[in-house]
Coordinates of C-alpha atoms in Angstrom, one line a residue:
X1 CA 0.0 0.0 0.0
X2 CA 0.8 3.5 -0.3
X3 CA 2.5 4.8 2.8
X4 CA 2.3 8.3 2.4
X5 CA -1.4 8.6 3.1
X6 CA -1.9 8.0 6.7
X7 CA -0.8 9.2 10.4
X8 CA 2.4 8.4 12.0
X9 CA 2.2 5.8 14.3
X10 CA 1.9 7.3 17.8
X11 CA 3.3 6.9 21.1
X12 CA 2.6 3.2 22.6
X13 CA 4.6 1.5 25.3
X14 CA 5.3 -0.9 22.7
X15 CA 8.5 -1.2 20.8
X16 CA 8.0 -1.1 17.1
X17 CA 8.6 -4.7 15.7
X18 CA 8.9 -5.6 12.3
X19 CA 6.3 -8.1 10.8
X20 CA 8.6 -11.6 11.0
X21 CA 6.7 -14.0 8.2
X22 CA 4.2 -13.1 5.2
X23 CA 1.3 -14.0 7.7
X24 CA 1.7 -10.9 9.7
X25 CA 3.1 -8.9 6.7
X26 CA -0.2 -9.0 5.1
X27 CA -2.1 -8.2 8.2
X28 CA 0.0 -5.7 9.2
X29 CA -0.9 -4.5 5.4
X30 CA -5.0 -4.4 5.9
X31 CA -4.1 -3.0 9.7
X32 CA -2.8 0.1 8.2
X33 CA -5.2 0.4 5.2
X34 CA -8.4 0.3 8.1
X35 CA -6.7 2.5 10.4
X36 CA -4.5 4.9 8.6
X37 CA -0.9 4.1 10.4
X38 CA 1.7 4.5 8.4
X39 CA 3.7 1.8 10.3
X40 CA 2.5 -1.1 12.9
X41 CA 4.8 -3.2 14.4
X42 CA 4.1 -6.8 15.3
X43 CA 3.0 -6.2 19.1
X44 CA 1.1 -2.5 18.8
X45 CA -2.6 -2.5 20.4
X46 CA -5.1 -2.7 18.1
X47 CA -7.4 -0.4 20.3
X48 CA -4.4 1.6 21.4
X49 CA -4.0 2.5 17.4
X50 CA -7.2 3.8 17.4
X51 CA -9.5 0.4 16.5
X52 CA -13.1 1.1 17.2
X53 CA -15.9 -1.3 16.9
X54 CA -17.0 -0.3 13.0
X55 CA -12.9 -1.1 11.9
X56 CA -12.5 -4.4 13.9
X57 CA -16.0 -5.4 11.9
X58 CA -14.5 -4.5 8.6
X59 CA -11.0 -6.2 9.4
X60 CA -12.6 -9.3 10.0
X61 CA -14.7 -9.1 7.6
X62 CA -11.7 -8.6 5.3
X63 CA -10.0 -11.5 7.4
X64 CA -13.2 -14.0 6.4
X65 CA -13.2 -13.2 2.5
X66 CA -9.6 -13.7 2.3
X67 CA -8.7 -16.6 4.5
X68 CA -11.7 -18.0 5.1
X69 CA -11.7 -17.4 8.8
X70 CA -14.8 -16.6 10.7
X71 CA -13.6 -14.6 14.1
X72 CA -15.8 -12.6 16.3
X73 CA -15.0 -9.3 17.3
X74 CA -14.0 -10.2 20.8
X75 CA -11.0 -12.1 19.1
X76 CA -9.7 -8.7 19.9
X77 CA -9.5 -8.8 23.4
X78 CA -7.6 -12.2 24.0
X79 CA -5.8 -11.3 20.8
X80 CA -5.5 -7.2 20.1
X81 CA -1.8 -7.3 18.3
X82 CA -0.6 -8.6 14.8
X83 CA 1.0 -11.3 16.3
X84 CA -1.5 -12.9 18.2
X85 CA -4.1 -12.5 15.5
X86 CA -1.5 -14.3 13.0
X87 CA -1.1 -17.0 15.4
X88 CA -5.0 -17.6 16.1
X89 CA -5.6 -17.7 12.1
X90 CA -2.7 -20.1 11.4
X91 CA -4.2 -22.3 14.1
X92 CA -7.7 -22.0 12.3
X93 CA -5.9 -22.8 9.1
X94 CA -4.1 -25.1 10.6
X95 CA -1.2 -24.2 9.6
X96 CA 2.5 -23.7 11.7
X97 CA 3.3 -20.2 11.4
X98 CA 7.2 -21.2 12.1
X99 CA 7.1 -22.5 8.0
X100 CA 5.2 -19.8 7.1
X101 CA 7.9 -17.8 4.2
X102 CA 9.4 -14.8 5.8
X103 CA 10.0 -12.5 3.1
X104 CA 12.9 -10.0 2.8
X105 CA 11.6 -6.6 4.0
X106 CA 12.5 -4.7 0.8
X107 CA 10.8 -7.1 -1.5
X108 CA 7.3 -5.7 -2.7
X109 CA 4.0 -6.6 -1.5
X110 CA 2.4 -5.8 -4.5
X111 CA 0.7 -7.9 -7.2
X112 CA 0.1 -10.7 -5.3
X113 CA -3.6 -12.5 -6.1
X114 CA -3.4 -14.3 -2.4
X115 CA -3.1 -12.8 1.2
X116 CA -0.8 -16.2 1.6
X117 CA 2.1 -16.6 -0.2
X118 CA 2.7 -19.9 -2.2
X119 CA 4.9 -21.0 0.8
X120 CA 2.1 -20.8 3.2
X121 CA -0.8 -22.3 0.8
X122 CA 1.9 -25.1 0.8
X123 CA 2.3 -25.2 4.3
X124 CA -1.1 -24.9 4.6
X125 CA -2.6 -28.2 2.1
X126 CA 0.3 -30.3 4.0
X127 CA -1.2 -30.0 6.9
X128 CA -4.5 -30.1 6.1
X129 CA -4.3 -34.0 6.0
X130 CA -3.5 -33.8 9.6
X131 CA -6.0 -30.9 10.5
X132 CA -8.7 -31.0 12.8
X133 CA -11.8 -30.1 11.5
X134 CA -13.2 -26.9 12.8
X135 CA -16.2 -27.9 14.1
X136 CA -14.2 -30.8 16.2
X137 CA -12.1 -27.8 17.5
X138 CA -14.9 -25.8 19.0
X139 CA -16.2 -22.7 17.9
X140 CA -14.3 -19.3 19.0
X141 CA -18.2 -17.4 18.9
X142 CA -19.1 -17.8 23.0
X143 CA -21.5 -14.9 24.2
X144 CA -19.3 -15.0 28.0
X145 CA -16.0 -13.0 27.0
X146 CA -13.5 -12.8 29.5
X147 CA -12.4 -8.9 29.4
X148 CA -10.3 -8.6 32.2
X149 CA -8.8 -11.8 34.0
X150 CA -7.2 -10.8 37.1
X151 CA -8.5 -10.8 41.1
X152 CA -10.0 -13.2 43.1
X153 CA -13.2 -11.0 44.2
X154 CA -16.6 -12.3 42.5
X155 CA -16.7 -11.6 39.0
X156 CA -18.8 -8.2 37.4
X157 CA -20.8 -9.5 34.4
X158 CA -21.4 -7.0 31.7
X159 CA -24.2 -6.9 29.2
X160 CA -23.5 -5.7 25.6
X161 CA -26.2 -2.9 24.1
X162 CA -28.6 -3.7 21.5
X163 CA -25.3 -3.3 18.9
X164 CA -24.3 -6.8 20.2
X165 CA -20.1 -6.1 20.3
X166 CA -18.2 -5.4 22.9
X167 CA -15.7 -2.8 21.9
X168 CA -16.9 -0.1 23.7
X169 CA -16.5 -1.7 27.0
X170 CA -13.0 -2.4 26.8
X171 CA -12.1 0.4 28.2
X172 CA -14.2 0.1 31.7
X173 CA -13.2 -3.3 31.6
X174 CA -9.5 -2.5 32.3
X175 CA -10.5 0.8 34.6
X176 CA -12.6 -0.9 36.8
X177 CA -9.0 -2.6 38.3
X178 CA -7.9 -6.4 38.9
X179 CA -9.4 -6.7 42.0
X180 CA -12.0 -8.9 40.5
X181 CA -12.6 -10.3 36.7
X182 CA -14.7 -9.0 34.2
X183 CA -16.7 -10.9 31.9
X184 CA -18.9 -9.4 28.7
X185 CA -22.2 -11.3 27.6
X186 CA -22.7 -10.6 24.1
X187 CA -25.9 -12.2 22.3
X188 CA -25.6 -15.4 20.1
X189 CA -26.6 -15.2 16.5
X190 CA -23.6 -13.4 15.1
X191 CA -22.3 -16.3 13.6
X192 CA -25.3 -18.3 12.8
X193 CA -28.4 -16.6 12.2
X194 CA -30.3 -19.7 13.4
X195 CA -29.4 -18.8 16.7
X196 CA -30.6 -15.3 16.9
X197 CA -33.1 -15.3 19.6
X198 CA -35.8 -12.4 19.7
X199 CA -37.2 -12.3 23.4
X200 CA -35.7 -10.9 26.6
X201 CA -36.4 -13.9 28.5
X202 CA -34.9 -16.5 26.0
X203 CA -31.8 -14.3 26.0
X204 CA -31.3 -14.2 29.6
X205 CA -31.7 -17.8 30.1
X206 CA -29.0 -18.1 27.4
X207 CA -26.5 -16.0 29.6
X208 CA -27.4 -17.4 32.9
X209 CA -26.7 -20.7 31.0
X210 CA -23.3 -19.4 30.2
X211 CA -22.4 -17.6 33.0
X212 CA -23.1 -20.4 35.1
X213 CA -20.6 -22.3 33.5
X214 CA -18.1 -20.1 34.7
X215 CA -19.5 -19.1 37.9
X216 CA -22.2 -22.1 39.0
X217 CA -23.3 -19.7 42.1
X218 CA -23.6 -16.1 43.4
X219 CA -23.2 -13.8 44.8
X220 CA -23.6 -12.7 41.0
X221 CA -22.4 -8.9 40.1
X222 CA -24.4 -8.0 37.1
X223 CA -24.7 -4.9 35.5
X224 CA -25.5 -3.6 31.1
X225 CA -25.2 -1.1 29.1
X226 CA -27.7 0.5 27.3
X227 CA -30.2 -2.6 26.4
X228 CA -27.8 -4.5 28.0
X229 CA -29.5 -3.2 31.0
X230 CA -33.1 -4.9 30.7
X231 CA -31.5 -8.1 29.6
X232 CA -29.3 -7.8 33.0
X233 CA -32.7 -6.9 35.0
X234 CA -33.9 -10.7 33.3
X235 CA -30.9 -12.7 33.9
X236 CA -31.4 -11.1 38.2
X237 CA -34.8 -12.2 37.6
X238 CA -34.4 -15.5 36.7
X239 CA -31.2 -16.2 38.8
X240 CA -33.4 -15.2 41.6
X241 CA -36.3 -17.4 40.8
X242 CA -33.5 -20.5 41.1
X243 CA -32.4 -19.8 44.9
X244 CA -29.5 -17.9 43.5
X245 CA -28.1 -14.2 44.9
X246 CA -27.7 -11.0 43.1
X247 CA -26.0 -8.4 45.2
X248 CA -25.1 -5.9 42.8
X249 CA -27.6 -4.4 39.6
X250 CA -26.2 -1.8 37.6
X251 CA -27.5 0.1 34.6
X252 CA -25.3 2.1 32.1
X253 CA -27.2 4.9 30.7
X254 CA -29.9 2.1 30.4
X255 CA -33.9 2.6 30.2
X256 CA -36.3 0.6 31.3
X257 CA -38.7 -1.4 29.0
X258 CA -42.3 -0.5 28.2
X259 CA -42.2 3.6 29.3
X260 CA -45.1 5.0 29.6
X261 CA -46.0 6.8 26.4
X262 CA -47.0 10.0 26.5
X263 CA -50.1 11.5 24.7
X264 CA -50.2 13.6 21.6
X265 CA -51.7 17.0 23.8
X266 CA -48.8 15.8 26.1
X267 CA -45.8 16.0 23.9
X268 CA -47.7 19.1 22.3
X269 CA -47.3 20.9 25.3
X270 CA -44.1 19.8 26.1
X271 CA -42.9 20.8 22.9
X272 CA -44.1 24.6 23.1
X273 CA -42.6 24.7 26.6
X274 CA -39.3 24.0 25.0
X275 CA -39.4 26.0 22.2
X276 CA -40.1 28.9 24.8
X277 CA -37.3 28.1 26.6
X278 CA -34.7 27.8 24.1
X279 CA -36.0 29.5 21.3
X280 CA -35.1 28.7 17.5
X281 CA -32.3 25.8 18.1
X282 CA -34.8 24.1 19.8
X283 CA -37.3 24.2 16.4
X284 CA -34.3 22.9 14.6
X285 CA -33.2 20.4 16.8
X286 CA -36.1 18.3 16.6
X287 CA -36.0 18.6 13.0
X288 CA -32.8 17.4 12.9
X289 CA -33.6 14.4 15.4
X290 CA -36.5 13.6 13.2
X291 CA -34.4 12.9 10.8
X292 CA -32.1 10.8 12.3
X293 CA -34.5 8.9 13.6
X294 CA -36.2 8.1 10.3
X295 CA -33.2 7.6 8.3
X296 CA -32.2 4.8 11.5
X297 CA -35.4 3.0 11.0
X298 CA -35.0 3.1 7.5
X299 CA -31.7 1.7 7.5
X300 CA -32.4 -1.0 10.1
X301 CA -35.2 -2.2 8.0
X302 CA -32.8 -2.4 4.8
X303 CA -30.2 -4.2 6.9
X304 CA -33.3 -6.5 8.2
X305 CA -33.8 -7.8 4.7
X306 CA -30.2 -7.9 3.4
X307 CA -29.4 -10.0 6.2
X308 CA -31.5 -12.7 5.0
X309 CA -29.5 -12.5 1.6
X310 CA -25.8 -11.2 3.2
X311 CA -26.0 -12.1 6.8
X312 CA -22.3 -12.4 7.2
X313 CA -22.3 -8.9 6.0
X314 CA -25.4 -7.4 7.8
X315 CA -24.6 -10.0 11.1
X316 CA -24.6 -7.0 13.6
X317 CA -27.7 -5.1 12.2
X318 CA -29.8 -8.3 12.4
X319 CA -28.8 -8.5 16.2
X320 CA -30.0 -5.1 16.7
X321 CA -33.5 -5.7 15.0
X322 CA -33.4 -8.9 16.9
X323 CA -33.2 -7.0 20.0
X324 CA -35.9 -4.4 18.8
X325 CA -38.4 -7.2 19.0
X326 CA -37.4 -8.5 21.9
X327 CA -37.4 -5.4 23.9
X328 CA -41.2 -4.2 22.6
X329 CA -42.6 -7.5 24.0
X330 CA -40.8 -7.6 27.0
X331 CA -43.3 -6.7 29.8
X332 CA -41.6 -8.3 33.4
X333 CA -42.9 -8.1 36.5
X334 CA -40.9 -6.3 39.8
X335 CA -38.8 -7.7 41.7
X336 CA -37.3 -7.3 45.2
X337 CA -33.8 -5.7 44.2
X338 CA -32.2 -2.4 44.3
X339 CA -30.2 -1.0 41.6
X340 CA -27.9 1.5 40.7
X341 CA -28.2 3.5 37.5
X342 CA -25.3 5.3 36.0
X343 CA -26.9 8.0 33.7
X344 CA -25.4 9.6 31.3
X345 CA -25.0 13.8 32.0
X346 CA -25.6 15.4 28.4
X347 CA -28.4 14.4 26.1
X348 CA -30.4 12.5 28.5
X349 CA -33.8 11.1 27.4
X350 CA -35.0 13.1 30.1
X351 CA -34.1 16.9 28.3
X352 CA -34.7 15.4 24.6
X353 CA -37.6 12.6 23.5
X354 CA -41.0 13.6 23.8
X355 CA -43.0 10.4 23.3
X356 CA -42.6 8.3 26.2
X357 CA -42.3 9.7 30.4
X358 CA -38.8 9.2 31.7
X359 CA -37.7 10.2 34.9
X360 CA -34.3 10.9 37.1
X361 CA -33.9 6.6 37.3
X362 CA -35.0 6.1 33.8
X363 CA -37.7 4.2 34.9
X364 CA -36.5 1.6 36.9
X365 CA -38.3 3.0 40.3
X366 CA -41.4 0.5 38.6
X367 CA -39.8 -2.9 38.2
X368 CA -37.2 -2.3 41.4
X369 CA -39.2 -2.7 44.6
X370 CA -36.0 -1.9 46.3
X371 CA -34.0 1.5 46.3
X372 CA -32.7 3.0 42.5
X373 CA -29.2 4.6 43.2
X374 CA -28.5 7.1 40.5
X375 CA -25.1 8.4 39.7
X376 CA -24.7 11.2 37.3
X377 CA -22.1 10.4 34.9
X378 CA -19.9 12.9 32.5
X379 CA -21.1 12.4 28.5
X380 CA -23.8 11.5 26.8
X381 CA -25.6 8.0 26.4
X382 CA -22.1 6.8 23.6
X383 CA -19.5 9.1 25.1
X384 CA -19.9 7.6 28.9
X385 CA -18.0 5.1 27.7
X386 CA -15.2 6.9 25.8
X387 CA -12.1 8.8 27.5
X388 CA -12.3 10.4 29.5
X389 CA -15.8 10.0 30.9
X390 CA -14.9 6.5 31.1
X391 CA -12.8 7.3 33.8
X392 CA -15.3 8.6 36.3
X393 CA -17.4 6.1 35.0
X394 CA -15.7 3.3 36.2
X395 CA -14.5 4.9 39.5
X396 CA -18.0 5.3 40.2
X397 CA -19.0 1.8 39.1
X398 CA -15.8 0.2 41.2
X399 CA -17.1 2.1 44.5
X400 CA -20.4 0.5 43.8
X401 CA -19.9 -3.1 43.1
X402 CA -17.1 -2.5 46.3
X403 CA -20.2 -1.4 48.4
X404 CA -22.4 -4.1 47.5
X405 CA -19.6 -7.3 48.0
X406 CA -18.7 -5.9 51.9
X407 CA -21.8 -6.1 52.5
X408 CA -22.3 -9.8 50.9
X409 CA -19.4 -10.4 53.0
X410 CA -21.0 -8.9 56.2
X411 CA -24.3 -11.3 55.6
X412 CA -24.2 -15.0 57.0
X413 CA -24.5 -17.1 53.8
X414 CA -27.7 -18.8 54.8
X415 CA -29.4 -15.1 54.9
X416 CA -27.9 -14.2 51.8
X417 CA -31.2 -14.6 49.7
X418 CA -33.1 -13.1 52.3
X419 CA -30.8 -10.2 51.9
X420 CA -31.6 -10.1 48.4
X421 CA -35.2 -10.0 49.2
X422 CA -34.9 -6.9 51.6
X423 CA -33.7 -5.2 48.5
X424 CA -29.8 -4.9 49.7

């Protein structure tokens, strides 16, 4: 590629190394191409170069069409550098990167048809004979994603949004310390459209399923962003219903389903008071969120019916319709927990959409018969999670889930559900 166009690569704690074999050659290739860096070396942070959730799903789509290797996004986080991606695909190919050609650094990338040389392809159909068939070797999609592995405390269990990656937790995940693990839930479906599953209730039973593989009993520390959030509220539910504890509920920026909608004198009203208020900007505003709104729909219904044709293309949009279904049926019934709600400062639902009622706890004062804790957070309802809201973010989400295990460790384990029950 052309190495003039792009930025300089900037200042990581990682020592520039070269890429060693045509395998990481090539990546290090689409690397720069998707993120603009002039130069990567071998062991640079993918998400320390920049990488966002829309790149990773291009470079593995780019990773699929030309090694026919199906990853999931979270590949990223056990494996965020060159060399560990290169080392994950030659074990899917089943080849041993150690005969993989390594090419002289001034000889030219260009012109060649394959993203493996003819060394590699060799490498490759010699050991095919001897290769384990992928199904045999276990798929790599799981919805429980380890984030962060460190500390012996109970885990915190994370909920993805209605997006269905990640990426944007990465961050929190390493702020919120090594004291105690943290694990993302991320819905199944992006691999195989068969398993896409389109109610609340059927995807919470799915991560309880998972998550009690890893952790078979509570105290649980759950918590989701955005949609995330009801799905979490389900998963307490149900691990509830089966003797289990839940000693911590927390919602990032998260609403609570079926809000009470507001009627059309109502947002009329509400409107004018507004426009009195602010004026002008206001008028335009809403024109401007009417838009965006509209064009969102329409492009989630295009993706809705591509997916059927593309889905390895469209795999992401058809979890978020997925989740728009589930979500408008979902009508659950209270429980006895509390909850802590960190809402998002700027743009809250509360200052801009008219058509449903939304108060200071987003709503979850109707389906929490305990307390609803909220914390203000810097940003808006996507920024929260970017630096450097992030930062208070997590410090306020640390104290919390602190709060909530010393006092799990204060109560007797036979009285721990009982606890649960008083709304602790």
């Amino acid at each position: 590629g052309d190495d003039s166009a792009g930025f300089a690569r900037p200042e990581l704690v990682t020592t520039y190394v070269a890429p060693r074999n045509d395998l990481e050659r090539e990546l290090c290739d689409l690397w720069k191409q998707l993120l603009g860096v002039t130069e990567i070396g071998v062991h640079d942070d993918f998400f320390e170069l920049g990488g966002q959730s829309l790149v990773a799903v291009r470079l593995f789509s780019r990773i699929r069409k030309r090694y026919k290797v199906d990853l999931p996004l979270s590949t990223l986080f056990e494996a965020p550098t060159i060399a560990q991606c290169a080392e994950i695909i030659a074990q899917e190919l089943g080849i041993d990167l150690s005969v993989v050609a390594s090419v002289p650094s001034d000889e030219s990338d260009e012109g060649r048809s394959s993203l493996l040389p003819a060394s590699a392809e060799a490498a490759s159909e010699a050991a095919s004979e001897n290769r384990t068939p992928a199904a045999e070797r276990g798929s790599r999609w799981r919805s429980l994603v380890t984030m962060q592995s460190k500390g012996s405390r109970p885990p915190f269990v994370c909920v993805a949004g209605m997006g269905g990656t990640l990426n944007n937790l990465r961050k929190l995940a390493m702020l919120v310390g090594d004291a105690r693990p943290f694990y993302g839930l991320q819905p199944p479906g992006a691999d195989n459209p068969g398993e896409m599953l389109y109610s609340v209730e059927a995807l919470a039973a799915h991560y309880v399923a998972e998550l009690r593989r890893e952790q078979p009993h509570g105290p649980y520390f759950l918590g989701g962003y955005s949609g995330g959030g009801v799905a979490a509220f389900e998963m307490a539910a149900q691990l509830i219903a089966s003797g289990e504890t839940v000693q911590f509920l927390g919602f990032i920026d998260s609403f609570s389903p079926a809000l009470p909608q507001r009627s059309r004198w109502e947002r009329a009203t509400l409107h004018l008071r507004r426009l009195k208020s602010l004026g002008p900007r206001y008028a335009i505003e809403i024109v401007k969120r009417l838009y965006w709104s509209r064009r969102d729909r329409a492009k989630l219904r295009v993706a809705s019916r591509l997916a059927r044709v593309m889905p390895e293309t469209f795999r992401y949009d058809a979890i978020g319709v997925s989740w728009l279904v589930a979500e408008q049926n979902y009508r659950p019934a209270p429980q006895s927990l509390s909850g802590t709600l960190f809402r998002a400062r700027e743009e809250t639902a509360l200052s801009l959409w008219s058509g449903v009622k939304v108060d200071a706890e987003h709503g979850w004062g109707r389906y929490l018969r305990g307390s609803v804790t909220v914390q203000v957070c810097p940003g808006n309802h996507t920024t929260i999670c970017d630096e450097p809201n992030v930062r208070v973010l997590a410090s306020k989400l640390r104290a919390a889930i602190d709060a909530a295990d010393t006092v799990a460790e204060a109560v007797p384990v036979t009285s721990a559900a009982t606890s649960v029950a008083a709304g602790v």
